[in-house]
């Protein structure tokens, strides 16, 4: 749990990153401090209230009658309708149960369905390798479309080597 940088009492719900003259500044604020400092827009009481607008409801559920409406997570019991109301999934299994609807939603909201941000240095070896393989596979598709077969063969071999490389030890990944 990250605490508010201003009051140091409440959990931070708003995370702001600003870059000024090449210097990155991060602030983490609770809802109350964010409202007091004007960081939260006046038209909302909570960052999660955005899920309650017609615009976001249409993003989440563009077609009114979808099979997910009746679908229910077997682990936590969450339904798609409840997800629409809360804007949060109930458990990790929900990602699998509602995957057919979540992937297009994530694509519309974030522009991607896979993580493209920072990766913590601890335990990032497998993630970094998987990310590198996906990037190389995209380059391979592009090379094949351009009929650059020598480059495609090189990329294919590099992908194969990464897929069959033994797992690295913790010390090799930079873990402490």
PDB file of C-alpha atoms in Angstrom:
ATOM      1  CA  UNK A   1       0.000   0.000   0.000  1.00  0.00           C
ATOM      2  CA  UNK A   2       1.451   3.338  -1.027  1.00  0.00           C
ATOM      3  CA  UNK A   3       0.754   6.243   1.322  1.00  0.00           C
ATOM      4  CA  UNK A   4      -0.202   9.755   0.293  1.00  0.00           C
ATOM      5  CA  UNK A   5       2.832  12.026  -0.180  1.00  0.00           C
ATOM      6  CA  UNK A   6       0.928  14.997   1.264  1.00  0.00           C
ATOM      7  CA  UNK A   7      -0.859  13.772   4.419  1.00  0.00           C
ATOM      8  CA  UNK A   8       1.137  10.540   4.955  1.00  0.00           C
ATOM      9  CA  UNK A   9      -2.018   8.945   6.447  1.00  0.00           C
ATOM     10  CA  UNK A  10      -4.267   7.629   3.696  1.00  0.00           C
ATOM     11  CA  UNK A  11      -3.679   5.230   0.817  1.00  0.00           C
ATOM     12  CA  UNK A  12      -2.672   6.957  -2.422  1.00  0.00           C
ATOM     13  CA  UNK A  13      -5.283   6.505  -5.169  1.00  0.00           C
ATOM     14  CA  UNK A  14      -3.957   9.065  -7.651  1.00  0.00           C
ATOM     15  CA  UNK A  15      -0.466   8.745  -9.086  1.00  0.00           C
ATOM     16  CA  UNK A  16       0.791  11.734 -11.080  1.00  0.00           C
ATOM     17  CA  UNK A  17       4.035  11.760 -13.062  1.00  0.00           C
ATOM     18  CA  UNK A  18       5.232  15.065 -14.517  1.00  0.00           C
ATOM     19  CA  UNK A  19       8.413  15.875 -16.412  1.00  0.00           C
ATOM     20  CA  UNK A  20       9.836  19.394 -16.041  1.00  0.00           C
ATOM     21  CA  UNK A  21      13.036  20.277 -17.931  1.00  0.00           C
ATOM     22  CA  UNK A  22      13.988  16.615 -18.187  1.00  0.00           C
ATOM     23  CA  UNK A  23      13.441  16.007 -14.449  1.00  0.00           C
ATOM     24  CA  UNK A  24      10.729  13.464 -13.596  1.00  0.00           C
ATOM     25  CA  UNK A  25       8.548  14.211 -10.589  1.00  0.00           C
ATOM     26  CA  UNK A  26       6.107  11.675  -9.155  1.00  0.00           C
ATOM     27  CA  UNK A  27       3.352  12.445  -6.656  1.00  0.00           C
ATOM     28  CA  UNK A  28       1.064   9.958  -4.973  1.00  0.00           C
ATOM     29  CA  UNK A  29      -2.062  11.435  -3.384  1.00  0.00           C
ATOM     30  CA  UNK A  30      -5.064  10.147  -1.483  1.00  0.00           C
ATOM     31  CA  UNK A  31      -8.518  11.115  -2.735  1.00  0.00           C
ATOM     32  CA  UNK A  32      -8.960  13.901  -0.154  1.00  0.00           C
ATOM     33  CA  UNK A  33      -5.582  15.550  -0.849  1.00  0.00           C
ATOM     34  CA  UNK A  34      -6.072  15.210  -4.601  1.00  0.00           C
ATOM     35  CA  UNK A  35      -9.365  17.103  -4.318  1.00  0.00           C
ATOM     36  CA  UNK A  36      -7.836  19.755  -2.042  1.00  0.00           C
ATOM     37  CA  UNK A  37      -4.907  20.381  -4.391  1.00  0.00           C
ATOM     38  CA  UNK A  38      -7.131  20.405  -7.466  1.00  0.00           C
ATOM     39  CA  UNK A  39      -5.509  17.311  -8.981  1.00  0.00           C
ATOM     40  CA  UNK A  40      -8.886  15.577  -9.283  1.00  0.00           C
ATOM     41  CA  UNK A  41     -11.296  17.150 -11.761  1.00  0.00           C
ATOM     42  CA  UNK A  42     -14.204  18.939 -10.095  1.00  0.00           C
ATOM     43  CA  UNK A  43     -16.759  16.853 -11.962  1.00  0.00           C
ATOM     44  CA  UNK A  44     -15.839  13.625 -10.192  1.00  0.00           C
ATOM     45  CA  UNK A  45     -15.721  12.554  -6.569  1.00  0.00           C
ATOM     46  CA  UNK A  46     -13.504   9.553  -7.137  1.00  0.00           C
ATOM     47  CA  UNK A  47     -11.336   8.229  -9.945  1.00  0.00           C
ATOM     48  CA  UNK A  48     -13.621   5.186 -10.011  1.00  0.00           C
ATOM     49  CA  UNK A  49     -16.742   7.308 -10.638  1.00  0.00           C
ATOM     50  CA  UNK A  50     -15.632   7.504 -14.271  1.00  0.00           C
ATOM     51  CA  UNK A  51     -16.864   3.931 -14.713  1.00  0.00           C
ATOM     52  CA  UNK A  52     -20.376   5.178 -13.970  1.00  0.00           C
ATOM     53  CA  UNK A  53     -20.570   7.509 -16.993  1.00  0.00           C
ATOM     54  CA  UNK A  54     -22.493   6.558 -20.131  1.00  0.00           C
ATOM     55  CA  UNK A  55     -19.317   6.929 -22.188  1.00  0.00           C
ATOM     56  CA  UNK A  56     -17.410   4.284 -20.241  1.00  0.00           C
ATOM     57  CA  UNK A  57     -20.458   2.050 -19.960  1.00  0.00           C
ATOM     58  CA  UNK A  58     -20.653   2.032 -23.740  1.00  0.00           C
ATOM     59  CA  UNK A  59     -16.956   1.114 -23.919  1.00  0.00           C
ATOM     60  CA  UNK A  60     -17.418  -1.720 -21.464  1.00  0.00           C
ATOM     61  CA  UNK A  61     -20.655  -2.953 -23.001  1.00  0.00           C
ATOM     62  CA  UNK A  62     -21.113  -1.705 -26.588  1.00  0.00           C
ATOM     63  CA  UNK A  63     -23.803  -4.310 -27.270  1.00  0.00           C
ATOM     64  CA  UNK A  64     -26.578  -4.462 -24.709  1.00  0.00           C
ATOM     65  CA  UNK A  65     -27.312  -8.188 -25.012  1.00  0.00           C
ATOM     66  CA  UNK A  66     -24.067 -10.070 -24.615  1.00  0.00           C
ATOM     67  CA  UNK A  67     -23.536 -13.595 -23.323  1.00  0.00           C
ATOM     68  CA  UNK A  68     -21.192 -12.250 -20.612  1.00  0.00           C
ATOM     69  CA  UNK A  69     -24.231 -10.670 -18.916  1.00  0.00           C
ATOM     70  CA  UNK A  70     -25.266 -14.121 -17.693  1.00  0.00           C
ATOM     71  CA  UNK A  71     -21.710 -15.389 -17.217  1.00  0.00           C
ATOM     72  CA  UNK A  72     -20.480 -15.711 -13.658  1.00  0.00           C
ATOM     73  CA  UNK A  73     -16.977 -16.251 -12.295  1.00  0.00           C
ATOM     74  CA  UNK A  74     -16.919 -19.705 -10.644  1.00  0.00           C
ATOM     75  CA  UNK A  75     -14.337 -18.574  -8.084  1.00  0.00           C
ATOM     76  CA  UNK A  76     -15.752 -15.283  -6.730  1.00  0.00           C
ATOM     77  CA  UNK A  77     -19.264 -15.178  -8.240  1.00  0.00           C
ATOM     78  CA  UNK A  78     -18.813 -11.846 -10.025  1.00  0.00           C
ATOM     79  CA  UNK A  79     -21.034 -11.281 -13.066  1.00  0.00           C
ATOM     80  CA  UNK A  80     -20.297  -9.060 -16.059  1.00  0.00           C
ATOM     81  CA  UNK A  81     -23.123  -6.737 -14.948  1.00  0.00           C
ATOM     82  CA  UNK A  82     -21.479  -6.362 -11.527  1.00  0.00           C
ATOM     83  CA  UNK A  83     -18.158  -5.598 -13.222  1.00  0.00           C
ATOM     84  CA  UNK A  84     -19.924  -2.867 -15.207  1.00  0.00           C
ATOM     85  CA  UNK A  85     -21.225  -1.364 -11.955  1.00  0.00           C
ATOM     86  CA  UNK A  86     -18.009  -1.637  -9.910  1.00  0.00           C
ATOM     87  CA  UNK A  87     -15.363  -1.227 -12.590  1.00  0.00           C
ATOM     88  CA  UNK A  88     -13.256  -3.873 -10.826  1.00  0.00           C
ATOM     89  CA  UNK A  89     -12.861  -7.593 -11.236  1.00  0.00           C
ATOM     90  CA  UNK A  90     -13.322  -9.822  -8.212  1.00  0.00           C
ATOM     91  CA  UNK A  91     -10.373 -12.193  -8.549  1.00  0.00           C
ATOM     92  CA  UNK A  92      -7.650 -13.425 -10.896  1.00  0.00           C
ATOM     93  CA  UNK A  93      -9.990 -16.021 -12.420  1.00  0.00           C
ATOM     94  CA  UNK A  94     -12.290 -13.210 -13.673  1.00  0.00           C
ATOM     95  CA  UNK A  95      -9.614 -12.298 -16.231  1.00  0.00           C
ATOM     96  CA  UNK A  96     -10.016 -15.748 -17.794  1.00  0.00           C
ATOM     97  CA  UNK A  97     -13.813 -15.886 -17.541  1.00  0.00           C
ATOM     98  CA  UNK A  98     -14.375 -12.455 -19.111  1.00  0.00           C
ATOM     99  CA  UNK A  99     -11.329 -12.472 -21.432  1.00  0.00           C
ATOM    100  CA  UNK A 100     -13.397 -12.222 -24.628  1.00  0.00           C
ATOM    101  CA  UNK A 101     -14.858  -8.906 -23.458  1.00  0.00           C
ATOM    102  CA  UNK A 102     -11.892  -7.578 -21.490  1.00  0.00           C
ATOM    103  CA  UNK A 103      -9.364  -7.714 -24.333  1.00  0.00           C
ATOM    104  CA  UNK A 104     -11.345  -5.408 -26.669  1.00  0.00           C
ATOM    105  CA  UNK A 105     -12.094  -3.140 -23.701  1.00  0.00           C
ATOM    106  CA  UNK A 106      -8.402  -2.865 -22.774  1.00  0.00           C
ATOM    107  CA  UNK A 107      -7.525  -2.247 -26.421  1.00  0.00           C
ATOM    108  CA  UNK A 108      -9.996   0.672 -26.564  1.00  0.00           C
ATOM    109  CA  UNK A 109      -9.079   2.155 -23.173  1.00  0.00           C
ATOM    110  CA  UNK A 110      -5.302   1.707 -23.180  1.00  0.00           C
ATOM    111  CA  UNK A 111      -4.447   1.200 -26.827  1.00  0.00           C
ATOM    112  CA  UNK A 112      -2.871  -2.195 -26.116  1.00  0.00           C
ATOM    113  CA  UNK A 113      -3.704  -5.505 -24.511  1.00  0.00           C
ATOM    114  CA  UNK A 114      -0.223  -6.217 -23.207  1.00  0.00           C
ATOM    115  CA  UNK A 115       1.898  -4.335 -20.696  1.00  0.00           C
ATOM    116  CA  UNK A 116       4.214  -1.779 -22.284  1.00  0.00           C
ATOM    117  CA  UNK A 117       5.342   0.181 -19.220  1.00  0.00           C
ATOM    118  CA  UNK A 118       8.123  -0.185 -16.698  1.00  0.00           C
ATOM    119  CA  UNK A 119       9.106  -3.548 -15.263  1.00  0.00           C
ATOM    120  CA  UNK A 120      10.458  -3.930 -11.724  1.00  0.00           C
ATOM    121  CA  UNK A 121      14.086  -5.042 -11.777  1.00  0.00           C
ATOM    122  CA  UNK A 122      13.396  -7.847  -9.305  1.00  0.00           C
ATOM    123  CA  UNK A 123      11.996 -10.906 -11.055  1.00  0.00           C
ATOM    124  CA  UNK A 124      11.861  -9.282 -14.471  1.00  0.00           C
ATOM    125  CA  UNK A 125      13.981 -11.866 -16.323  1.00  0.00           C
ATOM    126  CA  UNK A 126      11.099 -14.013 -17.569  1.00  0.00           C
ATOM    127  CA  UNK A 127       8.960 -10.976 -18.404  1.00  0.00           C
ATOM    128  CA  UNK A 128      11.816  -9.315 -20.277  1.00  0.00           C
ATOM    129  CA  UNK A 129      12.504 -12.477 -22.277  1.00  0.00           C
ATOM    130  CA  UNK A 130       8.820 -12.909 -23.174  1.00  0.00           C
ATOM    131  CA  UNK A 131       8.574  -9.263 -24.170  1.00  0.00           C
ATOM    132  CA  UNK A 132      11.699  -9.591 -26.316  1.00  0.00           C
ATOM    133  CA  UNK A 133      10.274 -12.697 -28.030  1.00  0.00           C
ATOM    134  CA  UNK A 134       7.027 -10.879 -28.851  1.00  0.00           C
ATOM    135  CA  UNK A 135       8.964  -7.911 -30.234  1.00  0.00           C
ATOM    136  CA  UNK A 136      11.111 -10.207 -32.384  1.00  0.00           C
ATOM    137  CA  UNK A 137       8.043 -12.077 -33.636  1.00  0.00           C
ATOM    138  CA  UNK A 138       6.559  -8.776 -34.795  1.00  0.00           C
ATOM    139  CA  UNK A 139       9.831  -7.919 -36.553  1.00  0.00           C
ATOM    140  CA  UNK A 140       9.782 -11.381 -38.155  1.00  0.00           C
ATOM    141  CA  UNK A 141       6.267 -10.807 -39.532  1.00  0.00           C
ATOM    142  CA  UNK A 142       7.358  -7.446 -40.935  1.00  0.00           C
ATOM    143  CA  UNK A 143      10.474  -8.958 -42.534  1.00  0.00           C
ATOM    144  CA  UNK A 144       8.393 -11.696 -44.169  1.00  0.00           C
ATOM    145  CA  UNK A 145       5.892  -9.140 -45.491  1.00  0.00           C
ATOM    146  CA  UNK A 146       8.798  -7.206 -47.029  1.00  0.00           C
ATOM    147  CA  UNK A 147      10.245 -10.474 -48.365  1.00  0.00           C
ATOM    148  CA  UNK A 148      13.504  -9.936 -46.441  1.00  0.00           C
ATOM    149  CA  UNK A 149      14.153 -13.634 -45.982  1.00  0.00           C
ATOM    150  CA  UNK A 150      17.721 -13.430 -44.648  1.00  0.00           C
ATOM    151  CA  UNK A 151      16.604 -11.038 -41.908  1.00  0.00           C
ATOM    152  CA  UNK A 152      13.598 -13.280 -41.238  1.00  0.00           C
ATOM    153  CA  UNK A 153      15.869 -16.315 -40.837  1.00  0.00           C
ATOM    154  CA  UNK A 154      18.118 -14.412 -38.422  1.00  0.00           C
ATOM    155  CA  UNK A 155      15.091 -13.308 -36.371  1.00  0.00           C
ATOM    156  CA  UNK A 156      13.673 -16.862 -36.398  1.00  0.00           C
ATOM    157  CA  UNK A 157      16.950 -18.199 -35.018  1.00  0.00           C
ATOM    158  CA  UNK A 158      17.086 -15.500 -32.353  1.00  0.00           C
ATOM    159  CA  UNK A 159      13.519 -16.292 -31.269  1.00  0.00           C
ATOM    160  CA  UNK A 160      14.346 -20.014 -31.129  1.00  0.00           C
ATOM    161  CA  UNK A 161      17.422 -19.328 -28.990  1.00  0.00           C
ATOM    162  CA  UNK A 162      15.413 -17.218 -26.529  1.00  0.00           C
ATOM    163  CA  UNK A 163      12.615 -19.794 -26.312  1.00  0.00           C
ATOM    164  CA  UNK A 164      15.055 -22.606 -25.586  1.00  0.00           C
ATOM    165  CA  UNK A 165      17.453 -20.729 -23.316  1.00  0.00           C
ATOM    166  CA  UNK A 166      17.736 -22.187 -19.787  1.00  0.00           C
ATOM    167  CA  UNK A 167      16.224 -20.073 -16.990  1.00  0.00           C
ATOM    168  CA  UNK A 168      18.676 -17.597 -15.528  1.00  0.00           C
ATOM    169  CA  UNK A 169      19.797 -17.747 -11.933  1.00  0.00           C
ATOM    170  CA  UNK A 170      18.603 -15.005  -9.610  1.00  0.00           C
ATOM    171  CA  UNK A 171      22.037 -13.413  -9.450  1.00  0.00           C
ATOM    172  CA  UNK A 172      22.200 -13.227 -13.250  1.00  0.00           C
ATOM    173  CA  UNK A 173      18.891 -11.342 -13.269  1.00  0.00           C
ATOM    174  CA  UNK A 174      20.248  -8.725 -10.894  1.00  0.00           C
ATOM    175  CA  UNK A 175      18.186  -9.815  -7.897  1.00  0.00           C
ATOM    176  CA  UNK A 176      19.383  -9.286  -4.386  1.00  0.00           C
TER     177      UNK A 176
END
